[in-house]
PDB file of C-alpha atoms in Angstrom:
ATOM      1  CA  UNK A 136       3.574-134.887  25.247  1.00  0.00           C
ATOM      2  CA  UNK A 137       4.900-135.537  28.724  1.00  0.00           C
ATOM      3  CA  UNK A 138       7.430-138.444  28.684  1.00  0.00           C
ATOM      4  CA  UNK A 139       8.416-140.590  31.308  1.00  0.00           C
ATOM      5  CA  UNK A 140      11.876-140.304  32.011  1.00  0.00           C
ATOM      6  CA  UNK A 141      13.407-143.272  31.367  1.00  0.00           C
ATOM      7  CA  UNK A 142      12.237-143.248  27.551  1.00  0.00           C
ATOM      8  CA  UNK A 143      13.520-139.737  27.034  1.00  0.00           C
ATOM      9  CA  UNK A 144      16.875-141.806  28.184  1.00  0.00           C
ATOM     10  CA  UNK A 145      16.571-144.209  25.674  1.00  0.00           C
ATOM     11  CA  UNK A 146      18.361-144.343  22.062  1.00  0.00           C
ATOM     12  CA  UNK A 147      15.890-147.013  20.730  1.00  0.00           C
ATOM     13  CA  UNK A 148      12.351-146.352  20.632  1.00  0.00           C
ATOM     14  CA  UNK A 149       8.870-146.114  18.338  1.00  0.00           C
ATOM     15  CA  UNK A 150       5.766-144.693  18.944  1.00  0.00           C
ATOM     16  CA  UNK A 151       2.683-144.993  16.953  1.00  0.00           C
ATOM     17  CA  UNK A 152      -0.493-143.604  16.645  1.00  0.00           C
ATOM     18  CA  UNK A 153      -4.231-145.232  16.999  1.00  0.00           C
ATOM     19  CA  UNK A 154      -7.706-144.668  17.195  1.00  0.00           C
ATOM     20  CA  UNK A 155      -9.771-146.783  19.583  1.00  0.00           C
ATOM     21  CA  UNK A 156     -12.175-148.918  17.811  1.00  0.00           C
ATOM     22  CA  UNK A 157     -15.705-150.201  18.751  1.00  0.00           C
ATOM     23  CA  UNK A 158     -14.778-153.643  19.363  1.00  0.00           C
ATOM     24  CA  UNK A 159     -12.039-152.616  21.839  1.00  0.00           C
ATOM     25  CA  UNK A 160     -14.712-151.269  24.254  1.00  0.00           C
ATOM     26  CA  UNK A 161     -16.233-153.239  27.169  1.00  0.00           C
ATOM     27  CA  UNK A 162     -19.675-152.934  29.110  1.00  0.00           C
ATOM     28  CA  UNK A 163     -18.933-149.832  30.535  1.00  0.00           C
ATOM     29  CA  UNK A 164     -17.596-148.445  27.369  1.00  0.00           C
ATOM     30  CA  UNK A 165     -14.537-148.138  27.971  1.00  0.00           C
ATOM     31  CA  UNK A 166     -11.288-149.847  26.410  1.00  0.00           C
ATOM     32  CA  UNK A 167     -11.241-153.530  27.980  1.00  0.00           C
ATOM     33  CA  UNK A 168      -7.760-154.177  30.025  1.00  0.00           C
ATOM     34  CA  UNK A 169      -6.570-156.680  27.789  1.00  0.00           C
ATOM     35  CA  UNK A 170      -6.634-154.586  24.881  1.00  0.00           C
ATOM     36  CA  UNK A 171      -3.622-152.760  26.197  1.00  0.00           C
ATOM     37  CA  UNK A 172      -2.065-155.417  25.596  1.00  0.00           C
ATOM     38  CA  UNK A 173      -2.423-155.441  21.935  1.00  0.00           C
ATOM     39  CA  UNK A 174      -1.697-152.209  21.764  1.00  0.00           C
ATOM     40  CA  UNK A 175       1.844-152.314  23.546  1.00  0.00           C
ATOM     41  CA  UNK A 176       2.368-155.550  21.116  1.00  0.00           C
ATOM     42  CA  UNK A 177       1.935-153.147  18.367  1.00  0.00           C
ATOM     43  CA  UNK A 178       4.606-150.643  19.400  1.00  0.00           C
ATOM     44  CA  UNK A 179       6.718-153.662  20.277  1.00  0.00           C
ATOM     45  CA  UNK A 180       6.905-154.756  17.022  1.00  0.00           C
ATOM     46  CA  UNK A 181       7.339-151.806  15.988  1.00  0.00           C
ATOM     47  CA  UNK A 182      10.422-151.022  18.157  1.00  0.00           C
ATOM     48  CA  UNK A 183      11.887-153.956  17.162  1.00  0.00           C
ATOM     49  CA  UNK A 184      11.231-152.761  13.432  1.00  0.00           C
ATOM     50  CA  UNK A 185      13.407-149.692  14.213  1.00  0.00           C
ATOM     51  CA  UNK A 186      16.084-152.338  14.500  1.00  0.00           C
ATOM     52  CA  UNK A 187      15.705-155.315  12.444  1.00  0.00           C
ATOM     53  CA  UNK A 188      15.206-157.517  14.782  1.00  0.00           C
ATOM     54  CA  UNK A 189      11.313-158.000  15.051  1.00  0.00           C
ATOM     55  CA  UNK A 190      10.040-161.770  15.621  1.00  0.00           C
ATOM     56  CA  UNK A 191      11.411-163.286  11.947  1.00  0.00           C
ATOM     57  CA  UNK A 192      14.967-161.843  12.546  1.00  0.00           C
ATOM     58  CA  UNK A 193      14.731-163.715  15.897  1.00  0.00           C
ATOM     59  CA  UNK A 194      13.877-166.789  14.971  1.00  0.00           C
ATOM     60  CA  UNK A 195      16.280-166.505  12.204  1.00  0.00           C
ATOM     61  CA  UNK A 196      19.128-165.534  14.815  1.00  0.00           C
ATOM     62  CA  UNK A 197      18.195-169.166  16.376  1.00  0.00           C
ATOM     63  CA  UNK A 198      16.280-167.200  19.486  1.00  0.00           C
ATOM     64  CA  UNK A 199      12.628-166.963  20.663  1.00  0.00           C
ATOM     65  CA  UNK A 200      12.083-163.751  22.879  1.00  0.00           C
ATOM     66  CA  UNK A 201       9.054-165.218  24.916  1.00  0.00           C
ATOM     67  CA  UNK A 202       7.645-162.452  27.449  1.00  0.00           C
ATOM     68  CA  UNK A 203       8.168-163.664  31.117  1.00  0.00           C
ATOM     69  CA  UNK A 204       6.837-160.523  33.090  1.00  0.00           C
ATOM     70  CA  UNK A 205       4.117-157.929  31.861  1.00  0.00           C
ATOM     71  CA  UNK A 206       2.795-155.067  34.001  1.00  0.00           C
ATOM     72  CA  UNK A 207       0.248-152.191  32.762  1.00  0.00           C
ATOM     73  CA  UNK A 208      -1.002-149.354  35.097  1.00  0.00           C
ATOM     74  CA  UNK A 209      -3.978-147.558  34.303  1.00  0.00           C
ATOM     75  CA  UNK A 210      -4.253-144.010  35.039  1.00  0.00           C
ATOM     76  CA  UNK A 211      -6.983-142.943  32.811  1.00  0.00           C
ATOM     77  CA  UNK A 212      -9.371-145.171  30.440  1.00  0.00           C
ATOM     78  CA  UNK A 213      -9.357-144.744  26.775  1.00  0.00           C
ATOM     79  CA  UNK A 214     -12.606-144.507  25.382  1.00  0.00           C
ATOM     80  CA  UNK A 215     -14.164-145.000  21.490  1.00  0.00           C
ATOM     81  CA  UNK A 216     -12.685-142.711  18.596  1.00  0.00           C
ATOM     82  CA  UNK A 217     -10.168-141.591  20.914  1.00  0.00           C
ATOM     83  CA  UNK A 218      -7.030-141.272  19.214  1.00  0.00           C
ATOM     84  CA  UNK A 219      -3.733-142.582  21.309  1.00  0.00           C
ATOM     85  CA  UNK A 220      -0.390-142.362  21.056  1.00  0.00           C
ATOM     86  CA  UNK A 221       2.054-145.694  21.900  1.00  0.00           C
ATOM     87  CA  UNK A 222       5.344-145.300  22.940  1.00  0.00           C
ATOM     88  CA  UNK A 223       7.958-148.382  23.635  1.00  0.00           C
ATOM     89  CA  UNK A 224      11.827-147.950  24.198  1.00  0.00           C
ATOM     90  CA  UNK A 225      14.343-150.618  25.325  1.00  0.00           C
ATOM     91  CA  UNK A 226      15.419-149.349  28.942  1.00  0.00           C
ATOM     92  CA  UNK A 227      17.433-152.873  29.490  1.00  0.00           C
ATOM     93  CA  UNK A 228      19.076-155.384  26.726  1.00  0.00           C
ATOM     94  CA  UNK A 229      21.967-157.089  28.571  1.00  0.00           C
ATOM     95  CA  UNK A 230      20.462-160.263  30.697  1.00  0.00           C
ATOM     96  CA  UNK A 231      17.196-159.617  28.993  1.00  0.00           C
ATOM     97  CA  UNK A 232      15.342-157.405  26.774  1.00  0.00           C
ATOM     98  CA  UNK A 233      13.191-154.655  28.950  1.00  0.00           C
ATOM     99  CA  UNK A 234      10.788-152.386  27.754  1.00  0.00           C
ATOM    100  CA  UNK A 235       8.770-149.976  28.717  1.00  0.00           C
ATOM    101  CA  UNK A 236       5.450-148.465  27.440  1.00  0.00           C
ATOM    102  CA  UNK A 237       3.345-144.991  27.745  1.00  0.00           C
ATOM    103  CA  UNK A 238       0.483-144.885  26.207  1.00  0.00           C
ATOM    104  CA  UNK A 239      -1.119-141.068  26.358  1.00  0.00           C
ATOM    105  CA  UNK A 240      -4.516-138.749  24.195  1.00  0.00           C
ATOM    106  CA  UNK A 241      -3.004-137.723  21.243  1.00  0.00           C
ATOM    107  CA  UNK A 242      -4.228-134.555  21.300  1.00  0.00           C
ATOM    108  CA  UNK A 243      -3.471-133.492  25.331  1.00  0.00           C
ATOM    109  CA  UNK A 244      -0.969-135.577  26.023  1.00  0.00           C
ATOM    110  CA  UNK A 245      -2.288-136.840  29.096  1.00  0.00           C
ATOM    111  CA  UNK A 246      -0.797-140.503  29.983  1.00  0.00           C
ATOM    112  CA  UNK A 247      -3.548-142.815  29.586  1.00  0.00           C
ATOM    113  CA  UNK A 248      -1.739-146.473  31.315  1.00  0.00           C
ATOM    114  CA  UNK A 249       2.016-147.090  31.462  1.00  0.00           C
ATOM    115  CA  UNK A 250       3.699-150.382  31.671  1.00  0.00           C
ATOM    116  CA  UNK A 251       6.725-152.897  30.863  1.00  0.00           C
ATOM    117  CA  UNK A 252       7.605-156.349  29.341  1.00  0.00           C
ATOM    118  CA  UNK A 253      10.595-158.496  30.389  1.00  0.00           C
ATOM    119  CA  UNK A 254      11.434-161.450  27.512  1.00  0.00           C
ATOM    120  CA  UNK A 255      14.185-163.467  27.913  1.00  0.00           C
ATOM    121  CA  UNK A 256      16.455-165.366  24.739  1.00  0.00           C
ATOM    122  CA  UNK A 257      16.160-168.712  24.215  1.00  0.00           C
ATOM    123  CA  UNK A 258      17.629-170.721  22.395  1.00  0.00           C
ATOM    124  CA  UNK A 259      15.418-172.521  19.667  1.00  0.00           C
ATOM    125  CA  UNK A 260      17.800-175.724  19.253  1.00  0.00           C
ATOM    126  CA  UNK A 261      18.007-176.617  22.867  1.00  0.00           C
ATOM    127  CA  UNK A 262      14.577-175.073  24.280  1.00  0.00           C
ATOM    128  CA  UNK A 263      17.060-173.641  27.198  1.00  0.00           C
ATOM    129  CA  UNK A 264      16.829-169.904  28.646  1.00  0.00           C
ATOM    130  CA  UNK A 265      20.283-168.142  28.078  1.00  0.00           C
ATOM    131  CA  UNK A 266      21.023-165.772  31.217  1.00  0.00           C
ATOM    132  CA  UNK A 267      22.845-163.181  29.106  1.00  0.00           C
ATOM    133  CA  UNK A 268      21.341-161.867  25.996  1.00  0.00           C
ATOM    134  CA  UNK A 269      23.094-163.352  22.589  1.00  0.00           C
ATOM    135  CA  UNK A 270      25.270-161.378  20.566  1.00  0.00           C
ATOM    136  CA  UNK A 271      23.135-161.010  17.722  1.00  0.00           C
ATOM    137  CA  UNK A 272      21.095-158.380  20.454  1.00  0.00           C
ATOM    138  CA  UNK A 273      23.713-156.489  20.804  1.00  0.00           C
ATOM    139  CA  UNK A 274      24.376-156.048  17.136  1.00  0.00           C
ATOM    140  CA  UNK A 275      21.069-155.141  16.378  1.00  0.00           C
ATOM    141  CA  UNK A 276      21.439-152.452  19.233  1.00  0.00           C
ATOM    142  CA  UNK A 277      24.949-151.494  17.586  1.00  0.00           C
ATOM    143  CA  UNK A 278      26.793-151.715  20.777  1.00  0.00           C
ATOM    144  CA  UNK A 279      29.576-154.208  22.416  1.00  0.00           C
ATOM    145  CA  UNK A 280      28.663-156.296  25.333  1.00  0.00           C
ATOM    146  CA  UNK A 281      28.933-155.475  28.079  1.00  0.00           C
TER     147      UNK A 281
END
């Protein structure tokens, strides 16, 4: 499989595989757009998995990672019984928490849509956005700040 290079940079990453169900398909029968999403949401979580700091370990930290900026580009459309792999890796942790997605045929390797999510820390007590990313990030990533 072809990687884009910024994930081949990265030390923290999943990937996961799935099949396209029925009930992901639209009119045309293809995947619907949206569905991407829930896809990318799966290899999010379990990126953050890979370091222990998935949506309980954040709210235990005293953040909430909401997403603030999600893009997806579609190259080629997945279609029913396909089987797809989904990649995420952090490419940027220290004012925020970037990541980006590929999302290619399991078999070929051919990239299927490619994309990225932007989340931000915020603080549960005071409901403010911090500019920097908290410690406890940097921690889980098992490096000093910056």
């Amino acid at each position: 499989m072809t990687m884009h290079k910024d994930k081949a940079r990265s030390r923290w990453s999943a990937e996961l595989e799935l099949q396209v169900q029925f009930y992901d398909l639209d009119p045309m029968e293809i995947v619907w757009h949206g569905n991407y999403v829930k896809y990318i949401e799966a290899a999010r979580c379990a990126l953050l998995d890979t370091i222990d700091y998935n949506y309980p370990q954040m709210q235990a930290s005293g953040y909430s990672w909401p997403i603030i900026d999600l893009h997806l580009r579609y190259a080629h459309p997945a279609t029913f019984g396909q089987r797809i792999k989904v990649s995420a890796a952090i490419i940027e942790w220290e004012n925020r928490l970037r990541i980006e997605y590929v999302i290619c045929d399991s078999a070929s390797g051919q990239r299927l849509t490619r994309g990225t999510t932007t989340q931000v820390a915020v603080d549960l007590a005071t409901r403010e956005m911090c500019f920097a990313s908290p410690p406890v990030l940097f921690q889980k990533l098992g490096i000093e700040p910056a």
